[in-house]
Every structure is written in C-alpha cells, then in structure tokens.
C-alpha cells in the first residue's frame, strides 16, 4: 500500500480495495455470505450514484439503522464518498429519541431494516427518503432500486475527490446519563489520525481477521471494525446477535479483537462454568489443574512480580498440554492483540486472561476524542492502567484530578450545540474529560472514576464507586450489574442485579423451572453465593469502601433502559430515584426480607 497517508476515508477505501481485489473483505458467521473487495468497491460506487440521485450532497447527513450485517458497509461507505456525514442510530431508540437524533443530525436519508420504518415515520423527523435493506416496505426504496437510480453521467471520481479532510465523517450521539444526547462531530482528519495512531502501537495488517458485534452507533465498533477496515484492510465477520459472539470467535479466529468489559467478564464466567460442567472427570481435573496454574501466574501479573522459575516451568507444561487447546476452542489462539475499552474492567479479569495466554490491553477514550486516546502495546502494557496518550496528543491533570486533553483527536464540536461545545472545550483547546486520573512517572494513566460520580461519605472520605463495583463483579460473576450507594451516608450499600444470560444458565444447571429475576433474587442458594462473593470482594477493599448491606433487585438491567445507558454505563441519578425505597431500607436499622449483609460486615 502507498506509504503516504490518505487525507480522507474515501481515498483510504479506494487504496485498500485495490490491494487485493479478490480477497474476502466481509463475511457472515460460517462464511454463508462473503463479499470481495472488488464487489464491495462496485457496490460503493453504485450506492454513491443512487444517493446522489436522491439529492445527497457533500455536507448532508445519512442515517443507518440496522443490525450488524454485510449490507451496512457499502451503504455507509457509499455515503462517505459523497462527502455526507454517515452515522448509525441505536436500534432500541424510542420514537421520541429518534425525533431528537434524526432532527438534530438533519438526516436527509435513513437506510434501515423494514422493522424500523414505522418508528422512523412516527418520529416526525424531516427525513426525505427511507431505504430498506432487507425487504420492500410501502413508500420506501429497496437497495436494488437505490442502485438503479444512479445516472450514467454521475462522476464518482470527482465526487469522492471533492471531500475534504475537515468534512464531518460521522456523528456519535453520546449516551449521556442525563439530558438529551449530544451529537459528537468527527471529521475525516480526526478519525484518520485515530486509525494510524492505533496502528503505530497495535499494528494492523491487510487481511487481519476481526468481528463486528457491537452496535455500529457505538464509536468502539466504528473504530475497531469500520475505520480500521477501511484504512488497513481487515476482514470483518459480522455478528448480528451479540449472543453469537462465542460461536463467531470460534469461526472467525480473530487476529485482532476489541471488546467491552462485560463481554470479557461473560467469557470468563463461561469458561469457568464449562470447566465445572465437564462430564469427563479426567478432562475436568486437567482443566482445573491448568486453570490453577494460570491463576498463580495471574497473581504474579497482578502484583507485577517476576515469575518464579518453578512456576514458569509448570506454566509452560500447562500451556502445552491444556491452555493452548483451550485458547483454540475459544477461537482466541491466533490473537496478536486484544483490547478492552468503553468502561473500566476489573483487574482480576485482565489477569485471568493473561494467565490463559490471552493478554488484553485496556484502553481509554471518549467519543469527543474519536474513541481511543490512550493505549500501550501488549509488551508494554501495565495491568491496571490504560496505557499512555497516543503520540501527538497532550494531557494535563488538574488539582482535582481531572484529565484535560487536546490534540488531533479532538472533535469538531457538538452538533448545533455551540454553548455545550464551549463548556467542554476551553479557550486554549483543552477538552475537560470529566474523568479523574492518576499518572505515573512513565506517563501511564490510571482511571479513578468520573469526577461527578466520586462518593464522599458522611465522614468526608472520597471513594470511587466504579472501583468498588469492579471488585465486586470480579469476586462474584453472578452479579450482572451493581450500583454502589454511599454519598453523604455513614457506610456503603449496593443494589445488585443478575445478568439475564448468566441467570438462565444458573437456573438450567440447578433444575429451576422459574428463571425470572424475581424468582432468582429470592433463591436461597444464589443469594448465599452472592453474599459470599460480596464478602470476598470486601476483603479486597479498605474498611471505608466495603459494602455493608445490599439488595438483589428482581430485575435485569439492559442497555438503553432506566438504569443503563446504551453503552452500558450506570445512570446513577435515575437509579437513585427509581429505587429510593430500596435504598432507604438498606439504611434502616432493622433488616428487611430482601436486605442482605455480607459475612464480613
């Protein structure tokens, strides 16, 4: 590929597609559908011509609303080649939320699955055309019809060459914990800097395999899948249902892979559950022995201690006999690098996978910083940190611990929100991230918590609820979500919920006919296991941080609901309001029916 870097994503795609036109660029699980770079480039040209016939021009906006599927890519990139800002909409948005997002974005065309057409129309947003990707719907245009609209006179080459580096490439609507989401504008220049800066630390090669399973409205999927794909030529396996991740990994055998903490946590829980359920006693004992050796290695990694010679030798044997086969079964045996981002991940989870021979690099970033702003290579990563700022970025930590950042990753601004943009970015160009960080002498950053979420208890002690919650989730995989309560209180309490998938598996293993959250929240053995897990977690916390009482709520928390943002961050204020009676009961002197106290309390 040309060593001179492209200046727009249109140029990047054109270069990449020409590297090996007959190589497979996109595929589904099992390879039932594939698309070569040659066919892909032809479709991009046809889509651009069709959208131009609908009146889409440079500076316009095109929205996409669909599951992770092959068709997304030529449609998205076709819009890019006209200089349009192409962005994705979360499929779970309500009519009212769609009204805000599509109107704020100024979406001229929406490309979607037929199931969303009615919701889009009911939003009342001033959308001129709706294109359906899966079947025809009354008053819409099919993808084939869109391609047929293109004029023979359309000058595709002139259209994409007219796109400028500072044109808006995409919008990401922040899943803020309060208020309407803001549309983060990112330019071609922003996101090209991002892709090549990542590549400088975590190299990506043409043909490297990865998956796309996070929503494409999530900046993590756009960068890790779409934009690295356009610039470096990765091969993407699309995963339309997140429950197919395990199957997709075994099929795809990714070379590079990015995920979010909850997926890594679920993979860990799944590994441990499958080992415990192994019917062959000999295999089960071998797995348990190997995992025990891996756990001892993980402890050394956590303490940053050298591996003793005898443990290193035993680990080499365990890896050769058992762990290598386990990685192959998971589909993670060919990984060159893996990352976790979008939220803090328990150190114990990182250590667990390191022990298995799957090192994960934790990264940090924000939509306002084009996704990833800090990273370290697997060889240089320090567990518990999020690495160092990407080369070319500047950072400073204020007296209150807040990290300020500026540089080429910084967004153009919030869509049609100049006042909010000015609140976030000061006159000197520093983005006030809202994250409290520490930095060591080598520039490695450690996330403490969101500035506005730090707990200050009745005695004036500052604590990070995210740290407490990560410790608890690491100690008890049955916990799907947990919210720490303690601001201006005499001690900390917590509201916990089960994970829907984990709960179903638990019910099946234990022969329970009712797997509802209400039934499981009152199931004695499960409650006991969570109580023991929280007691174990408390041993890893200072006395002030410990959870003294907790309640297991008869509910599952899902992204986009009252309790979680669309990117699975806790909505702490809505949680406090919704469960006010539960919280007050936790501070009542007399224990209630569903109030539990860890053994260590």
XYZ file of C-alpha atoms in Angstrom:
601
model
C 0.000 0.000 0.000
C 1.078 3.607 -0.580
C 3.207 4.804 2.332
C 1.818 8.348 2.070
C -1.244 8.511 4.273
C -4.652 9.241 2.721
C -6.343 12.508 3.601
C -9.954 11.231 3.573
C -11.673 7.930 4.220
C -12.789 7.881 0.583
C -9.156 7.823 -0.505
C -8.331 5.259 2.186
C -11.056 2.898 0.967
C -10.065 3.237 -2.682
C -6.445 2.378 -1.865
C -7.385 -0.543 0.367
C -9.833 -2.064 -2.107
C -7.082 -2.092 -4.756
C -4.558 -4.072 -2.645
C -6.074 -7.487 -3.389
C -9.467 -7.064 -5.096
C -10.307 -10.786 -4.949
C -9.655 -11.145 -1.202
C -12.701 -11.529 1.040
C -13.425 -8.250 2.812
C -16.701 -9.103 4.557
C -18.317 -12.351 5.661
C -21.026 -13.780 7.863
C -20.528 -16.487 10.511
C -19.740 -19.722 8.731
C -18.963 -17.881 5.502
C -22.505 -18.335 4.195
C -22.201 -14.861 2.669
C -18.984 -13.213 1.568
C -18.025 -10.065 -0.322
C -14.704 -9.454 -2.065
C -13.065 -6.051 -2.162
C -13.822 -5.895 -5.914
C -17.560 -6.483 -5.458
C -17.505 -4.175 -2.443
C -15.958 -1.293 -4.407
C -18.537 -1.768 -7.172
C -21.356 -1.575 -4.630
C -19.890 1.559 -3.042
C -19.873 3.230 -6.452
C -23.493 2.176 -7.126
C -24.698 3.356 -3.698
C -22.979 6.729 -4.109
C -24.618 7.200 -7.510
C -28.032 6.239 -6.122
C -27.770 8.544 -3.123
C -26.633 11.368 -5.400
C -29.776 10.786 -7.487
C -31.810 11.225 -4.268
C -30.161 14.622 -3.795
C -27.492 13.724 -1.218
C -24.567 16.119 -1.484
C -21.383 16.932 0.394
C -22.307 18.160 3.873
C -25.635 16.313 4.011
C -26.385 13.594 6.553
C -27.361 9.951 6.025
C -28.515 7.780 8.944
C -28.356 3.983 9.164
C -30.458 1.821 11.490
C -29.864 -1.932 11.298
C -28.222 -4.932 12.903
C -24.600 -5.837 12.139
C -24.831 -7.069 8.559
C -22.829 -7.107 5.309
C -25.061 -4.567 3.602
C -24.136 -1.892 6.128
C -20.608 -1.443 4.817
C -21.128 -0.468 1.145
C -24.104 1.687 2.177
C -22.120 3.558 4.833
C -19.041 3.950 2.664
C -21.093 4.896 -0.380
C -22.473 7.855 1.595
C -18.920 8.784 2.675
C -17.901 9.044 -0.994
C -20.378 11.889 -1.489
C -18.949 13.820 1.455
C -22.039 13.076 3.543
C -21.830 12.515 7.284
C -22.994 8.911 7.661
C -23.917 7.780 11.151
C -25.734 4.961 12.893
C -28.784 5.060 15.114
C -29.255 2.682 18.048
C -31.993 0.209 17.106
C -33.500 0.482 20.590
C -34.289 4.210 20.415
C -37.876 5.188 21.132
C -39.955 7.348 18.790
C -39.215 10.411 20.942
C -35.479 9.716 20.980
C -35.479 9.220 17.210
C -37.200 12.583 16.808
C -34.350 14.317 18.626
C -31.461 12.419 16.997
C -32.682 12.494 13.389
C -33.776 16.130 13.630
C -30.577 17.291 15.313
C -28.494 15.404 12.745
C -30.530 16.778 9.853
C -30.785 13.296 8.338
C -31.835 13.588 4.705
C -31.973 9.824 4.092
C -32.407 6.938 6.523
C -31.268 3.464 5.460
C -32.823 0.833 7.695
C -34.370 -2.583 8.136
C -38.085 -2.718 7.373
C -38.964 -3.317 11.041
C -37.897 0.254 11.864
C -39.763 2.095 9.102
C -42.907 2.758 11.130
C -40.954 4.016 14.127
C -38.931 6.387 11.939
C -42.074 7.763 10.335
C -43.774 8.238 13.691
C -40.778 10.254 14.872
C -41.876 13.090 12.595
C -38.246 13.883 11.735
C -37.909 15.691 8.375
C -36.448 12.680 6.539
C -36.840 12.890 2.753
C -36.237 9.242 1.811
C -36.193 5.849 3.548
C -34.199 2.991 2.004
C -34.941 -0.589 3.184
C -32.103 -3.112 3.246
C -33.997 -6.362 3.797
C -37.368 -6.148 2.029
C -39.676 -3.688 0.380
C -41.969 -1.567 2.506
C -44.652 0.790 1.281
C -43.297 4.195 0.380
C -39.649 3.172 0.710
C -36.845 2.361 -1.712
C -35.073 -1.002 -1.815
C -31.276 -1.181 -2.042
C -31.562 -2.570 -5.587
C -33.821 0.317 -6.543
C -31.357 2.750 -4.982
C -28.539 1.336 -7.106
C -30.747 1.587 -10.180
C -31.360 5.299 -9.638
C -27.769 6.237 -10.408
C -27.202 8.283 -13.525
C -24.684 7.086 -16.135
C -23.357 10.657 -16.054
C -22.578 10.563 -12.329
C -18.894 11.427 -11.832
C -17.964 9.148 -8.961
C -14.271 10.038 -9.078
C -14.946 13.780 -8.896
C -17.442 13.290 -6.037
C -15.111 11.485 -3.663
C -12.078 13.605 -4.565
C -14.075 16.721 -3.608
C -14.358 15.502 0.002
C -12.120 17.479 2.394
C -10.229 16.308 5.496
C -12.210 18.656 7.768
C -15.594 17.450 6.484
C -17.674 15.672 9.126
C -17.295 11.926 8.602
C -19.708 10.727 11.274
C -21.797 11.657 14.295
C -21.834 9.797 17.576
C -24.730 10.547 19.883
C -23.460 10.365 23.431
C -25.465 8.101 25.692
C -25.369 10.652 28.479
C -26.675 9.667 31.889
C -28.880 12.770 31.943
C -30.430 15.037 29.315
C -30.702 14.671 25.560
C -27.756 13.004 23.814
C -25.331 15.349 22.092
C -24.124 14.674 18.551
C -20.326 14.498 18.513
C -18.988 15.609 15.122
C -15.838 13.812 13.987
C -14.009 14.632 10.789
C -12.087 12.514 8.295
C -8.948 14.095 9.724
C -9.864 13.146 13.319
C -10.560 9.525 12.545
C -7.657 9.020 10.149
C -5.328 10.240 12.894
C -7.036 7.742 15.210
C -6.652 4.742 12.872
C -2.993 5.371 12.076
C -2.084 6.238 15.682
C -3.597 2.934 16.850
C -1.740 1.132 14.068
C 1.547 2.643 15.252
C 1.100 0.993 18.678
C -1.077 -2.035 17.829
C -0.116 -2.954 14.249
C -2.873 -3.963 11.831
C -2.199 -5.769 8.548
C -4.273 -6.316 5.422
C -6.411 -9.422 5.907
C -6.279 -9.409 9.711
C -9.494 -11.040 10.906
C -11.869 -9.408 13.390
C -15.590 -9.211 14.156
C -18.269 -6.541 14.273
C -20.767 -7.250 17.046
C -21.176 -4.002 18.987
C -23.835 -1.618 17.646
C -22.423 0.498 14.819
C -23.806 3.544 16.670
C -21.106 2.792 19.277
C -17.830 4.549 18.472
C -15.917 1.434 19.565
C -17.404 -0.630 16.730
C -16.880 2.144 14.212
C -13.189 2.434 15.010
C -12.325 -1.220 15.734
C -14.336 -2.564 12.802
C -15.314 0.015 10.157
C -12.461 2.527 10.199
C -9.557 0.089 10.699
C -11.188 -1.976 7.952
C -11.225 0.961 5.523
C -7.681 2.072 6.267
C -5.862 -1.228 6.868
C -7.979 -3.805 5.036
C -9.110 -6.047 7.897
C -11.524 -8.874 7.149
C -14.740 -8.487 9.122
C -17.117 -11.233 10.246
C -20.444 -9.592 11.043
C -22.294 -10.821 14.143
C -25.966 -9.757 14.075
C -26.773 -11.053 17.565
C -24.362 -10.498 20.497
C -25.382 -13.913 21.842
C -23.481 -15.384 18.873
C -20.131 -13.940 19.967
C -18.714 -17.246 21.240
C -19.726 -19.005 18.021
C -18.339 -16.147 15.916
C -14.957 -16.225 17.680
C -14.567 -19.961 17.105
C -15.497 -19.464 13.434
C -13.560 -16.261 12.703
C -10.445 -16.928 14.823
C -9.689 -13.199 15.106
C -6.162 -11.878 14.783
C -7.111 -8.547 16.367
C -10.157 -8.072 18.568
C -11.703 -5.271 20.602
C -14.478 -5.722 23.109
C -16.116 -4.169 26.154
C -15.636 -5.283 29.773
C -18.970 -7.061 30.094
C -18.149 -9.395 27.190
C -14.762 -10.273 28.683
C -16.478 -10.880 32.032
C -19.031 -13.174 30.386
C -16.324 -15.080 28.527
C -14.517 -15.645 31.818
C -17.713 -16.829 33.535
C -18.478 -19.111 30.584
C -15.015 -20.698 30.712
C -15.288 -21.392 34.441
C -18.834 -22.759 34.093
C -17.887 -25.066 31.205
C -14.928 -26.431 33.162
C -17.118 -27.092 36.202
C -19.681 -28.851 33.978
C -17.143 -31.027 32.087
C -18.567 -34.590 32.382
C -15.256 -36.385 31.847
C -13.560 -36.434 35.240
C -10.061 -36.723 33.801
C -10.542 -33.753 31.474
C -12.157 -31.738 34.251
C -9.242 -32.359 36.600
C -6.726 -31.442 33.881
C -8.587 -28.215 33.154
C -8.840 -27.345 36.827
C -5.112 -28.010 37.308
C -4.211 -25.838 34.315
C -6.527 -23.045 35.434
C -4.967 -23.229 38.879
C -1.502 -22.785 37.384
C -2.830 -19.941 35.210
C -4.325 -18.312 38.318
C -0.946 -18.388 40.060
C 0.635 -16.763 37.031
C -2.206 -14.199 37.070
C -1.423 -13.391 40.721
C 2.168 -12.675 39.733
C 0.960 -10.444 36.909
C -1.326 -8.550 39.309
C 1.498 -7.979 41.767
C 3.933 -7.187 38.913
C 6.285 -9.782 40.357
C 8.759 -11.875 38.330
C 7.519 -15.380 37.581
C 9.406 -17.900 39.771
C 11.353 -20.471 37.722
C 9.355 -23.444 39.026
C 6.034 -21.713 38.239
C 7.297 -20.717 34.793
C 8.178 -24.351 34.063
C 4.842 -25.638 35.355
C 3.010 -22.978 33.357
C 4.847 -23.982 30.166
C 3.678 -27.562 30.722
C 0.091 -26.467 31.438
C 0.108 -24.268 28.367
C 1.432 -27.037 26.137
C -0.966 -29.709 27.439
C -4.166 -27.777 28.195
C -4.245 -23.998 27.841
C -3.266 -23.876 24.158
C -6.145 -26.243 23.362
C -8.497 -24.110 25.461
C -7.500 -20.967 23.531
C -8.090 -22.838 20.264
C -11.529 -23.974 21.434
C -12.402 -20.358 22.253
C -11.122 -19.199 18.861
C -8.596 -16.902 20.541
C -5.453 -18.872 19.711
C -4.357 -16.622 16.836
C -4.809 -13.247 18.549
C -1.959 -10.816 18.011
C -3.620 -8.238 20.231
C -6.893 -7.693 22.066
C -8.258 -4.633 23.812
C -10.949 -3.764 26.313
C -12.475 -0.307 26.430
C -15.601 1.863 26.830
C -15.696 1.282 30.613
C -13.338 0.188 33.403
C -12.652 -3.557 33.566
C -11.784 -5.426 36.781
C -8.053 -6.051 37.035
C -8.822 -9.623 38.009
C -10.482 -10.229 34.640
C -7.418 -8.911 32.801
C -5.193 -11.095 34.980
C -7.384 -14.168 34.342
C -6.990 -13.867 30.568
C -3.298 -13.066 30.903
C -2.968 -16.326 32.803
C -4.669 -18.120 29.899
C -2.141 -16.652 27.490
C -4.543 -14.002 26.173
C -3.102 -10.602 27.132
C -5.649 -7.776 26.918
C -4.663 -4.130 26.629
C -7.039 -1.781 28.413
C -7.617 1.484 26.560
C -9.369 4.726 27.446
C -11.095 7.322 25.354
C -14.290 9.216 24.640
C -16.478 9.906 21.648
C -15.262 13.501 21.926
C -11.724 12.152 21.363
C -12.601 9.979 18.353
C -12.705 6.869 20.588
C -9.277 5.646 21.790
C -6.930 8.249 23.272
C -4.644 6.037 25.379
C -3.083 2.666 24.629
C 0.013 0.547 25.160
C 1.300 -2.416 23.198
C 0.803 -5.870 24.774
C 4.540 -5.988 25.549
C 4.467 -2.589 27.281
C 1.032 -2.743 28.908
C 0.854 -2.339 32.678
C -2.139 -4.096 34.132
C -4.485 -1.695 35.906
C -3.501 1.244 33.712
C -4.986 2.370 30.401
C -1.590 2.990 28.830
C -0.262 6.321 27.633
C -1.734 9.063 25.484
C -1.341 8.370 21.788
C 1.651 10.153 20.211
C 0.635 13.650 19.150
C -1.867 14.100 21.986
C -1.309 16.321 25.030
C -2.672 15.814 28.521
C -2.608 17.539 31.885
C -4.095 16.601 35.243
C -5.714 19.366 37.254
C -5.572 19.848 41.026
C -8.839 17.933 41.477
C -7.510 15.002 39.425
C -9.481 15.705 36.235
C -7.673 14.871 32.992
C -7.631 17.524 30.257
C -6.688 16.502 26.729
C -6.084 18.270 23.419
C -4.734 17.332 20.015
C -5.775 15.954 16.606
C -8.358 13.532 18.027
C -10.472 16.346 19.465
C -13.962 16.513 17.959
C -15.100 19.340 15.718
C -17.859 20.055 18.239
C -21.334 19.050 19.343
C -23.849 19.188 16.501
C -25.732 22.503 16.626
C -24.701 22.975 20.285
C -22.088 25.775 20.379
C -22.726 26.558 24.052
C -22.227 22.933 25.114
C -19.146 22.703 22.928
C -17.708 25.749 24.721
C -18.479 24.139 28.089
C -16.497 21.029 27.124
C -13.544 22.664 25.342
C -11.903 25.717 26.887
C -10.387 28.681 25.068
C -6.967 27.004 24.954
C -8.376 23.930 23.206
C -8.358 21.602 26.222
C -11.186 19.079 26.472
C -12.348 18.740 30.077
C -12.913 14.976 30.123
C -14.704 14.715 33.474
C -12.529 11.680 34.305
C -10.330 11.649 37.383
C -6.955 10.057 36.620
C -3.563 9.429 38.115
C -0.335 9.324 36.096
C 2.954 7.626 36.897
C 6.478 8.782 36.081
C 6.391 6.936 32.744
C 3.161 8.545 31.599
C 0.873 5.562 32.248
C -2.615 6.691 33.214
C -4.967 5.009 35.681
C -8.672 5.831 35.717
C -10.091 6.596 39.164
C -13.692 7.436 38.255
C -15.941 10.035 36.705
C -15.433 13.327 38.562
C -19.161 13.782 39.157
C -19.590 10.227 40.473
C -16.995 10.215 43.260
C -18.649 9.277 46.555
C -17.956 11.454 49.582
C -19.329 9.702 52.658
C -20.640 11.279 55.861
C -17.129 11.342 57.307
C -15.755 13.176 54.249
C -13.955 10.158 52.758
C -13.654 10.183 48.923
C -14.251 6.859 47.154
C -14.643 5.576 43.603
C -17.901 3.655 43.157
C -16.643 2.193 39.862
C -13.651 0.669 41.666
C -15.877 -0.879 44.327
C -18.258 -2.239 41.676
C -15.445 -3.750 39.623
C -14.058 -5.508 42.686
C -17.490 -6.978 43.411
C -18.101 -8.132 39.837
C -14.673 -9.780 39.779
C -15.402 -11.578 43.068
C -18.878 -12.736 42.020
C -19.528 -13.446 38.299
C -23.232 -13.987 39.063
C -23.599 -10.224 39.501
C -24.668 -8.703 36.200
C -24.836 -5.131 37.460
C -24.192 -3.370 40.734
C -24.579 0.219 41.890
C -22.755 1.451 44.977
C -24.651 3.829 47.276
C -22.884 5.880 49.934
C -22.696 9.564 49.080
C -23.208 11.525 52.329
C -24.078 8.230 54.060
C -22.414 6.605 57.089
C -21.454 3.449 55.143
C -21.716 1.936 51.672
C -24.545 -0.249 50.436
C -25.313 -1.657 46.992
C -28.115 -2.579 44.635
C -27.296 -5.695 42.624
C -28.963 -7.425 39.687
C -28.280 -10.678 37.897
C -27.183 -10.940 34.297
C -30.023 -12.345 32.158
C -27.865 -14.918 30.328
C -25.978 -15.981 33.432
C -29.248 -16.290 35.359
C -30.770 -18.539 32.693
C -27.680 -20.764 32.708
C -27.733 -20.918 36.530
C -31.403 -21.921 36.525
C -30.785 -24.632 33.920
C -27.794 -26.079 35.800
C -29.742 -26.198 39.054
C -33.005 -27.545 37.643
C -35.011 -24.405 38.443
C -38.194 -24.032 36.388
C -38.548 -20.309 37.055
C -35.644 -18.238 35.743
C -37.360 -14.882 36.231
C -35.336 -12.209 38.042
C -37.921 -12.100 40.822
C -37.673 -15.834 41.494
C -33.895 -15.950 41.319
C -33.445 -12.865 43.524
C -35.127 -14.836 46.317
C -33.465 -18.217 45.628
C -31.611 -19.124 48.802
C -28.512 -20.756 47.310
C -27.994 -17.994 44.767
C -28.426 -15.313 47.436
C -25.869 -17.142 49.545
C -23.376 -17.235 46.683
C -23.768 -13.518 46.074
C -23.439 -12.816 49.802
C -20.212 -14.848 49.841
C -18.985 -13.049 46.713
C -19.552 -9.634 48.229
C -17.875 -10.760 51.445
C -14.889 -11.876 49.335
C -14.903 -8.557 47.493
C -14.882 -6.697 50.791
C -11.572 -8.338 51.709
C -10.027 -6.525 48.729
C -11.336 -3.111 49.778
C -10.466 -0.694 52.539
C -12.822 -0.754 55.514
C -14.440 2.521 54.410
C -15.072 1.210 50.875
C -16.685 -2.073 51.947
C -20.323 -2.892 51.172
C -22.155 -3.334 54.477
C -25.614 -4.226 53.160
C -27.044 -4.998 49.751
C -30.268 -5.828 47.966
C -30.724 -8.118 44.966
C -33.336 -6.462 42.784
C -35.985 -8.564 41.000
C -34.994 -7.141 37.620
C -32.489 -7.337 34.782
C -30.780 -4.119 33.713
C -30.489 -3.792 29.953
C -28.663 -1.138 27.870
C -30.971 1.737 26.997
C -33.237 1.111 29.992
C -33.815 3.248 33.062
C -30.625 2.044 34.722
C -28.071 1.771 31.903
C -27.105 3.985 29.006
C -26.960 2.480 25.526
C -23.249 1.875 26.131
C -23.977 0.111 29.459
C -22.862 2.884 31.801
C -24.809 3.252 35.053
C -27.425 6.012 35.183
C -26.771 6.742 38.836
C -29.305 9.524 39.412
C -32.227 7.661 37.767
C -31.249 4.542 39.738
C -31.285 6.544 42.981
C -34.754 7.912 42.174
C -36.277 4.667 40.901
C -35.034 2.564 43.805
C -35.281 5.195 46.529
C -37.358 2.943 48.807
C -34.890 0.063 48.419
C -32.002 2.387 49.245
C -33.684 3.788 52.334
C -34.401 0.238 53.510
C -30.694 -0.538 53.253
C -30.039 2.189 55.825
C -32.891 1.160 58.099
C -31.735 -0.307 61.416
C -33.832 -3.472 61.047
C -33.067 -5.965 58.235
C -35.759 -6.418 55.603
C -36.831 -9.519 53.731
C -34.580 -8.816 50.745
C -31.798 -6.955 52.563
C -28.585 -8.919 52.920
C -25.411 -8.430 54.892
C -22.065 -9.946 53.831
C -20.455 -12.233 56.386
C -17.610 -9.735 56.807
C -19.903 -6.824 57.685
